[in-house]
Coordinates of C-alpha atoms in Angstrom, one line a residue:
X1 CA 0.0 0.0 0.0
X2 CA 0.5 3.7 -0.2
X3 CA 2.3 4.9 2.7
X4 CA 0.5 7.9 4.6
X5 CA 2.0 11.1 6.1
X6 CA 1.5 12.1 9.5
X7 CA -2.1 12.9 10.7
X8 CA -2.9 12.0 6.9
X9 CA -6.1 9.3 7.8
X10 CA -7.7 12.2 9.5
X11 CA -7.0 15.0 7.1
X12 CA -9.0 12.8 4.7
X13 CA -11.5 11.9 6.9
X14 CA -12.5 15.5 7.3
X15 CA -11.6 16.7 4.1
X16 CA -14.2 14.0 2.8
X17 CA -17.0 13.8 5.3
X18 CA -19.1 16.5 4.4
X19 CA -22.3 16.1 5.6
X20 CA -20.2 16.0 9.2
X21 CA -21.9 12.8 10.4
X22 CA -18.7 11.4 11.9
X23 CA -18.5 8.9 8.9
X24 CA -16.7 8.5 6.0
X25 CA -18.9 6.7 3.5
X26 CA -18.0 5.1 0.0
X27 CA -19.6 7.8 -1.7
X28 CA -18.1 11.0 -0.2
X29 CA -14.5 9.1 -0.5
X30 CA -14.8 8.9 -3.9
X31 CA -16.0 12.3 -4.5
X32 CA -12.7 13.1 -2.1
X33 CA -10.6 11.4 -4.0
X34 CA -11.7 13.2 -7.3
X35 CA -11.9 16.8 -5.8
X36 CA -8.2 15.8 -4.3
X37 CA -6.6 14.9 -7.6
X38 CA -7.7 17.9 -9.2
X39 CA -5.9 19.7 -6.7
X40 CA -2.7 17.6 -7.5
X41 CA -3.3 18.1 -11.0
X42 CA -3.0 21.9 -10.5
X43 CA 0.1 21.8 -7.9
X44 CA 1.9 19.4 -10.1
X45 CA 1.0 22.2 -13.3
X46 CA 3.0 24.7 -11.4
X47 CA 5.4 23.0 -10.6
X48 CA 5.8 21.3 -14.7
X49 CA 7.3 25.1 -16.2
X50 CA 7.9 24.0 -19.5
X51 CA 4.5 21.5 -19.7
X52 CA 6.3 18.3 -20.9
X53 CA 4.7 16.0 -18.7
X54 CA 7.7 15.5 -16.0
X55 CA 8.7 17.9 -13.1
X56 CA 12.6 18.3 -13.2
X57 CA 14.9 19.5 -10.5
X58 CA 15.8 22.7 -12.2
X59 CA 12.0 23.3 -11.9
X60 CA 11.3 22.8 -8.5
X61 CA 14.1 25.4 -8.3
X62 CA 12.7 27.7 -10.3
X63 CA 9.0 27.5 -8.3
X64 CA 10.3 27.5 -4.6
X65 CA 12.9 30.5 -5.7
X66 CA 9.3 32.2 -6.3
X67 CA 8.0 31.4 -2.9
X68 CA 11.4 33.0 -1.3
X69 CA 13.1 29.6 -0.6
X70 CA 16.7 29.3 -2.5
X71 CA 17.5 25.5 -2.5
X72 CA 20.4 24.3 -4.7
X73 CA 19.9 21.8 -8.1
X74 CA 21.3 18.7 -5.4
X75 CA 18.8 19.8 -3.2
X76 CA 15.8 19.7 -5.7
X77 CA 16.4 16.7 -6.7
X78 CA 16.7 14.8 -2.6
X79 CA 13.0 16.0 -3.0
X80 CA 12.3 14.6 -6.2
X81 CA 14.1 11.4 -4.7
X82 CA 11.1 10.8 -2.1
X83 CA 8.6 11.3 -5.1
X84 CA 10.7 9.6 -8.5
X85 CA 9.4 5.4 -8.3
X86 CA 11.1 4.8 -11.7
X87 CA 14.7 6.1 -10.7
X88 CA 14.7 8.4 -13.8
X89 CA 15.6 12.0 -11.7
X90 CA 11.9 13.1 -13.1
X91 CA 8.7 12.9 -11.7
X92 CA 5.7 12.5 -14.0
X93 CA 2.2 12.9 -13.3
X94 CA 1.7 8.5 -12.0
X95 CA 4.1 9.0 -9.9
X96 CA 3.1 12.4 -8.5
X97 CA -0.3 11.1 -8.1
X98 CA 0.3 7.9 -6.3
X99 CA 2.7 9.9 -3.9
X100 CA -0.2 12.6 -2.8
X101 CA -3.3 10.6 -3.3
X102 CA -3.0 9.9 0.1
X103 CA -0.7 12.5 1.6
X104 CA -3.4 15.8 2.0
X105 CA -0.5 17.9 0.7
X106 CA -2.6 19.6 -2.1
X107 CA -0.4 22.5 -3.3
X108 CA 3.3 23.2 -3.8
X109 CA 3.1 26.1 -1.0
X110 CA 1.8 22.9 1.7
X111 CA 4.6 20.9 0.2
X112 CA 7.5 23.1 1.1
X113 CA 6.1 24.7 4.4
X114 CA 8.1 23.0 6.9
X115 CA 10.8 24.3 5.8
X116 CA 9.1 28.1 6.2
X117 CA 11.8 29.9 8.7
X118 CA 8.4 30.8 10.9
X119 CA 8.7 33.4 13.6
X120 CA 6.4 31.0 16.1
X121 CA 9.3 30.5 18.3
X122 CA 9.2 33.4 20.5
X123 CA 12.5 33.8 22.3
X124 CA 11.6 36.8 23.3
X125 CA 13.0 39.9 21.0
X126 CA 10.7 40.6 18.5
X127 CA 13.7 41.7 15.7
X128 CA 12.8 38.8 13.2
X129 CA 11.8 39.2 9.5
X130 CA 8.0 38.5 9.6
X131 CA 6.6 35.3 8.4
X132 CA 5.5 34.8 5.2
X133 CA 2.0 33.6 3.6
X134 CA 0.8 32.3 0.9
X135 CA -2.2 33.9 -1.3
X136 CA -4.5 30.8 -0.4
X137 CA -3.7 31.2 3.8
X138 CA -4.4 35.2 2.5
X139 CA -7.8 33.7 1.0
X140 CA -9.1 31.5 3.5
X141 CA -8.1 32.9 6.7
X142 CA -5.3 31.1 7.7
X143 CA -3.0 34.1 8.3
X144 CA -5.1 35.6 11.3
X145 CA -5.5 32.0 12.6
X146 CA -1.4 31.5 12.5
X147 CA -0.6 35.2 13.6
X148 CA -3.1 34.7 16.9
X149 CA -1.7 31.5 17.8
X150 CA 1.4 32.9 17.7
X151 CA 0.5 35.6 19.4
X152 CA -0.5 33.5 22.4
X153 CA 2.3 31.5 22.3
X154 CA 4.7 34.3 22.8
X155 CA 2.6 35.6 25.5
X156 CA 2.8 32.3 27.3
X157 CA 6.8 31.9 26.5
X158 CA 7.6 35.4 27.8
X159 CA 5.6 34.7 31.0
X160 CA 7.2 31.7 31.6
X161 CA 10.9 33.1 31.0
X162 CA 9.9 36.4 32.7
X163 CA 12.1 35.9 35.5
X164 CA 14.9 35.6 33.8
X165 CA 14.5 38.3 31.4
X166 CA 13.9 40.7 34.3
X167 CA 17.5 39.2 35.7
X168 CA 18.6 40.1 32.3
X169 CA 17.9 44.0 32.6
X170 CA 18.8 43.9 35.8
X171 CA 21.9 43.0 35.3
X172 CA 22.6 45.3 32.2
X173 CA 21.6 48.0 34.2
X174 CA 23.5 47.2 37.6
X175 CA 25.9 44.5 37.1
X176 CA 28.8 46.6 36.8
X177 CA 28.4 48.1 39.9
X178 CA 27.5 45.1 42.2
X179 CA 28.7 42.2 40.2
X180 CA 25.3 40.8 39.9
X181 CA 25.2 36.8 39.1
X182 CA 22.5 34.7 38.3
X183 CA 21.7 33.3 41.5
X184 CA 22.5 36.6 43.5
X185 CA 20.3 38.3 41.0
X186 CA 17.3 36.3 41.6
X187 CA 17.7 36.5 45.2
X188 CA 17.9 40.0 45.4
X189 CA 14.5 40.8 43.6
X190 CA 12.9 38.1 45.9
X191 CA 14.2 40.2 48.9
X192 CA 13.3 43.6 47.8
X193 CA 10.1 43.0 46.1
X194 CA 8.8 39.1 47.0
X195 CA 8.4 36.6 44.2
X196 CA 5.9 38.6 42.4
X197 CA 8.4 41.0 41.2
X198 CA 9.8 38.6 39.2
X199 CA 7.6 39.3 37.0
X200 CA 7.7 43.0 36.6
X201 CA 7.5 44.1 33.3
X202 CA 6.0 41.2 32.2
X203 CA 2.9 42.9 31.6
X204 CA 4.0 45.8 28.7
X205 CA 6.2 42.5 27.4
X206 CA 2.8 40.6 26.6
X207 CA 0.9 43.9 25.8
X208 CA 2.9 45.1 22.9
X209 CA 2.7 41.4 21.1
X210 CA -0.6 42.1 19.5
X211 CA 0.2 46.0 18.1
X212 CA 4.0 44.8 16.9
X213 CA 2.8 41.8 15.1
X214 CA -0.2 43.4 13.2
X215 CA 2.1 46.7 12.4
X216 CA 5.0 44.3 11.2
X217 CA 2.7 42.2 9.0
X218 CA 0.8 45.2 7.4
X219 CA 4.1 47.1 7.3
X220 CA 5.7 43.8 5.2
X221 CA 2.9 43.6 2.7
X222 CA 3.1 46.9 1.9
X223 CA 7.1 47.3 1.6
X224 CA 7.1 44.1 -0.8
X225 CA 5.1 45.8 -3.2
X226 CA 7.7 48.2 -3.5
X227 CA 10.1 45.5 -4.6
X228 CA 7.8 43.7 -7.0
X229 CA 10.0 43.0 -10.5
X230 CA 8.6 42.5 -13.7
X231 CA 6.8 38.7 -12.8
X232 CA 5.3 40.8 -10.1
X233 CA 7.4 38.5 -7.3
X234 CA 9.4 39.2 -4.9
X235 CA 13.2 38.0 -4.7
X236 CA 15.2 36.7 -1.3
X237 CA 17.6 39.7 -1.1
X238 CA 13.9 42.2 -1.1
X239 CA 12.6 39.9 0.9
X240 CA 14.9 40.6 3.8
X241 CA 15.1 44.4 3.2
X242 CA 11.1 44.2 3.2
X243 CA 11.3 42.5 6.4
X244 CA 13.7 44.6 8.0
X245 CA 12.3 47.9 7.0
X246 CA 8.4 45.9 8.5
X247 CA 10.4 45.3 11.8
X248 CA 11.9 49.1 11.7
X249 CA 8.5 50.5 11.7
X250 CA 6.9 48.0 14.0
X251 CA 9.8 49.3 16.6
X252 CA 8.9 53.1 16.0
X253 CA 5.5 52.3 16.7
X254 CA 6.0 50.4 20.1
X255 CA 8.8 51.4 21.0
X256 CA 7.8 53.7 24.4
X257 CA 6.5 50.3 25.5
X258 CA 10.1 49.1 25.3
X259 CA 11.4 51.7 27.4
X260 CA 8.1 51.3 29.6
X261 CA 9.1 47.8 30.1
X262 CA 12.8 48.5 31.0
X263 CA 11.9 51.2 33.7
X264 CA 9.2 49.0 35.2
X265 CA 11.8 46.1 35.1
X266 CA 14.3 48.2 37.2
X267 CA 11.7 49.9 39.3
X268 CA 11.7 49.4 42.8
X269 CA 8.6 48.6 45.0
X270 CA 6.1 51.2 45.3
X271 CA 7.9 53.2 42.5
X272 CA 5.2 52.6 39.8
X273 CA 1.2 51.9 40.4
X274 CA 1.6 49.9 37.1
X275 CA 2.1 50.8 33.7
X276 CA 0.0 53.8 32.9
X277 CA 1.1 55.5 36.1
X278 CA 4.8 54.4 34.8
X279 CA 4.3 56.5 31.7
X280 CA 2.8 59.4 33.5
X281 CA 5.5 59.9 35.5
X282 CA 8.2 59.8 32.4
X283 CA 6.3 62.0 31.1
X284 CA 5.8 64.5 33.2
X285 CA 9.3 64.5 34.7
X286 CA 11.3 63.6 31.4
X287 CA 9.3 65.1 28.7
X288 CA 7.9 62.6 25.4
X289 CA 11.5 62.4 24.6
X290 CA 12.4 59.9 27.3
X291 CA 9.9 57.4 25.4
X292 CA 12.6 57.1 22.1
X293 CA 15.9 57.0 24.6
X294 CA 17.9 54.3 23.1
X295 CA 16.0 54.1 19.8
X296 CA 18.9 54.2 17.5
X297 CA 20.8 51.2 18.7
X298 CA 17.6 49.0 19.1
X299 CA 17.5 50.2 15.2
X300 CA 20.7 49.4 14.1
X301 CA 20.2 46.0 16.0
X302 CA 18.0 44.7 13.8
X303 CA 20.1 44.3 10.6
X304 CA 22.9 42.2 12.5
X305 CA 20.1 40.3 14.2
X306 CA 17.5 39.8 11.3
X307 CA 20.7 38.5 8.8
X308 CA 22.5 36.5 10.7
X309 CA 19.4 34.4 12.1
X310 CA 18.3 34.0 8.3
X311 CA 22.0 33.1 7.4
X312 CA 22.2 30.9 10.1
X313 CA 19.0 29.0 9.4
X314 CA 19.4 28.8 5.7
X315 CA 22.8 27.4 6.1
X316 CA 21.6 24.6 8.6
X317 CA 18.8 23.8 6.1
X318 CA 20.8 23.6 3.4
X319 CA 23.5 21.5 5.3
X320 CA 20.4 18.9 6.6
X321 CA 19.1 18.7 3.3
X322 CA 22.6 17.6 2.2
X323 CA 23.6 15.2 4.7
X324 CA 20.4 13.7 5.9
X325 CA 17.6 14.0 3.3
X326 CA 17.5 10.1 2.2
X327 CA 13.9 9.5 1.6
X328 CA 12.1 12.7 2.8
X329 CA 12.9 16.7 3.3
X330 CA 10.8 16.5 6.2
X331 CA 13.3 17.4 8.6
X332 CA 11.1 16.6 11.6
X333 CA 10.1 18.9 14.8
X334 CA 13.3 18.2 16.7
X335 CA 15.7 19.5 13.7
X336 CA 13.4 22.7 12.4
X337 CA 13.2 23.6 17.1
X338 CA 17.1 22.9 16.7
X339 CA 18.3 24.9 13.8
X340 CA 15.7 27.9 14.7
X341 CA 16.8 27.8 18.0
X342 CA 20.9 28.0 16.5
X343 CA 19.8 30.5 14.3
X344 CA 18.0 33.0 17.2
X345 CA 21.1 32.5 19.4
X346 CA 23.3 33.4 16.8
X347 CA 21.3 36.6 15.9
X348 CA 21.4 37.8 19.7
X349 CA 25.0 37.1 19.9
X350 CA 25.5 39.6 17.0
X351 CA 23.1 41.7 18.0
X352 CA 23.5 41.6 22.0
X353 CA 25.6 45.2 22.3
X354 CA 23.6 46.9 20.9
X355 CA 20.7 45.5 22.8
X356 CA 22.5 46.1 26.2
X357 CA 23.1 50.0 25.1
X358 CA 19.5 50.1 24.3
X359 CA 18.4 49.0 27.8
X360 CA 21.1 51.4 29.9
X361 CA 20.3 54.3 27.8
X362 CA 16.5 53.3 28.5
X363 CA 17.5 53.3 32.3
X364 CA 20.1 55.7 32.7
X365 CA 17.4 58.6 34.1
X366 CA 16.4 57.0 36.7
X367 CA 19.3 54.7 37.8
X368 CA 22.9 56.2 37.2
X369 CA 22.2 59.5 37.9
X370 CA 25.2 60.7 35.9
X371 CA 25.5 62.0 32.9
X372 CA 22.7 61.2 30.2
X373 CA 25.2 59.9 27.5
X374 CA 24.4 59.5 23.9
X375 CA 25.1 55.9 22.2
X376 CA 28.9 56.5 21.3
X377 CA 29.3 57.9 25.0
X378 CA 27.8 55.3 26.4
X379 CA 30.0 52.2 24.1
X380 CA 32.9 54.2 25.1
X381 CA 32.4 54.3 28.6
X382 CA 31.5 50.7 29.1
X383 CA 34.3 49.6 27.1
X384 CA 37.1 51.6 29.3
X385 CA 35.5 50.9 33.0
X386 CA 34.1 46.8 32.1
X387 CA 35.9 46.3 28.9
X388 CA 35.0 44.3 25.7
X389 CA 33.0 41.2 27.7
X390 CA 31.2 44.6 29.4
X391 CA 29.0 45.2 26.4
X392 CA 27.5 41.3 27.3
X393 CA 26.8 41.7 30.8
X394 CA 23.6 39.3 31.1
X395 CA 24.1 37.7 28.4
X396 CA 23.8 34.4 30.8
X397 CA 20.3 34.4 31.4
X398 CA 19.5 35.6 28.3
X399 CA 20.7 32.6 26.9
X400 CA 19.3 30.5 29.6
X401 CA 15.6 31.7 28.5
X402 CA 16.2 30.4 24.8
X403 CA 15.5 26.9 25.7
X404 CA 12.8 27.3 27.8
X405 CA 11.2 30.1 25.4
X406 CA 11.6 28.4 22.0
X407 CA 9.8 25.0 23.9
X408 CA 7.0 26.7 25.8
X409 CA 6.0 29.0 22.6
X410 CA 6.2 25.6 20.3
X411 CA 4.1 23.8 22.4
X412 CA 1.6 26.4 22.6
X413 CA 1.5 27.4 18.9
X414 CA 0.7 23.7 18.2
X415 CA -2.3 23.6 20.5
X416 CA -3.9 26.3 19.3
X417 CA -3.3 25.3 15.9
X418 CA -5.3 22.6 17.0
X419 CA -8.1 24.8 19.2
X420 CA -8.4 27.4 16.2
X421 CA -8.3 24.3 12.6
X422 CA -5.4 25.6 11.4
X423 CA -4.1 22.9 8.8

């Protein structure tokens, strides 16, 4: 028999009972089965460029290249290896169709989407390029569905890594004064404010999920139409410049939640009634100013942090696809967690001085009560007093939250995948 995909029996049980009686009757699997391969039919025409019958690895190139996904020829063809019965490098329509008859992968966008670099794993900084859809998730909904579940997962991954984020800024903020470690840190917030106060800040941090991600999406859409060429598609290199100019006005437009959070974060006790009492307080003491402080290096941070965590990715993928991709590109949930995972630590590395000049120029008002240095002055400064490994203070727990983070916000996603019938 045919082998079948994961989930695949019910995928066709509720793709083909539609009069919802719970049962899947001779009738409405043959109608299922016709309605099915004229969706094959149609993803394997996109896929055939040159109509000759036989889907080539050039063209499998060529179509995923349109979606934003650069594979190599060697690559194309370990997918056409999981497809080709005859062994001839090809794959014609027989072979096509006995391959997905049974597999509910109906178009070549479903086909290639585990390999998507999706933004669902929340780690925390929200400096990724934003995810992409296809016209049909457009179409039928999907988009909202995906955007809101991960919306709720990254709510319920910063919660649950709260503690040590608020370590992190604490120790950005303070560590070169008191020598602040992880376990010292945690103990001292206990002290001065209970274990509540672990989570201060927490609440902006979940807040300004749902404003980012609509802005960022909105903002991508729009910026990719700027970059349309003649086929009226978008290339990898716009892509990214799309996506980082989306996150760059996402930023502007939350940004006094960042520094918000930060000041909440490093508050003491008593200081602030909660957030709106935080902001009037900056404001009238500081002036609307304060709310940008540190705006120009949380900029700049997203180029080095955006690229390398693409880089990073695609180079994994491309290096799993090489080595490993026997029968199937499915790489599986433990290899797409490790490799985003790889590539979000590697982005923060690159991007972590910038990150750490952001915060202490958030902070600086109310905590150093020194001068109110600028971005230079402040680099300068940390580098003679704490040196190079100064500009990573807290870099520890930072890193200790990616685990944790990337696992909580997977799990969640999934779920409501599940809760909201997303395919």
């Amino acid at each position: 028999g045919i082998p079948l995909g994961d989930d695949a029996e019910k995928k066709i049980f509720k793709a083909g009972d539609t009069n919802q009686d719970g049962k899947l009757d001779i009738e409405e699997f043959m109608n299922y089965l016709k309605d099915h391969e004229k969706k094959m039919k149609l993803a394997f025409k996109s896929l055939d460029k040159n109509n000759d019958g036989r889907i080539e690895a050039s063209e499998v190139v060529q179509s995923l290249k349109i979606l934003g996904i650069d594979i190599s020829i060697h690559q194309a063809e370990k997918i056409l290896q999981s497809i080709d019965a005859d062994g001839t490098m090809s794959v014609d329509w027989n072979e096509w169709r006995d391959h997905f008859l049974f597999n509910p992968a109906t178009d070549i966008q479903e086909i290639v989407r585990y390999w998507k670099h999706s933004t669902v794993l929340d780690i925390g900084d929200s400096l990724t390029i934003p995810d992409e859809f296809t016209e049909e998730e457009k179409k039928t909904g999907q988009w909202w569905r995906q955007l809101l579940a991960g919306g709720v997962a990254g709510a319920v991954s910063r919660t649950g890594t709260a503690p040590l984020d608020r370590l992190k800024v604490m120790m950005q903020v303070h560590g070169s004064k008191s020598k602040m470690n992880i376990a010292g840190g945690l103990q001292q917030m206990v002290k001065e404010g209970g274990v509540r106060s672990l989570w201060r800040g927490n609440g902006v941090n979940v807040v300004k999920i749902a404003p980012e991600t609509a802005i960022k999406f909105w903002a991508y859409e729009q910026y990719k139409k700027m970059f349309l060429n003649e086929d009226g598609k978008v290339g990898t290199v716009e892509r990214f410049i799309s996506g980082s100019l989306a996150g760059a006005t996402a930023q502007t437009s939350i940004y006094p939640m960042e520094v918000l959070k930060t000041r909440l974060a490093v508050g003491k006790t008593g200081q602030y009634a909660g957030m709106f009492d935080c902001a009037k307080k900056i404001l009238r003491r500081e002036g609307v100013k304060a709310f940008y402080k540190g705006y120009i290096p949380n900029i700049l941070g997203i180029i080095p942090y955006a690229g390398i965590d693409l880089a990073v990715y695609e180079a994994l993928k491309k290096r799993w696809l090489e080595k490993y991709a026997t029968d199937s590109a499915n790489p599986g949930v433990l290899v797409l967690l490790g490799c985003g995972t790889m590539s979000s630590t590697c982005g923060q590395l690159a991007s972590y001085p910038l990150a750490l000049i952001r915060t202490r120029m958030q902070a600086q008002a109310m905590v150093e009560g020194g001068p109110q240095l600028n971005m230079v002055g402040l680099f300068q400064r940390i580098i003679a007093k704490e040196g190079f490994f100064g500009l990573y203070r807290g870099i520890a727990p930072n890193f200790m939250k990616v685990l944790p983070a990337v696992s909580i916000s997977y799990v969640v996603y999934e779920k409501m995948k599940e809760n909201l019938g997303i395919a």
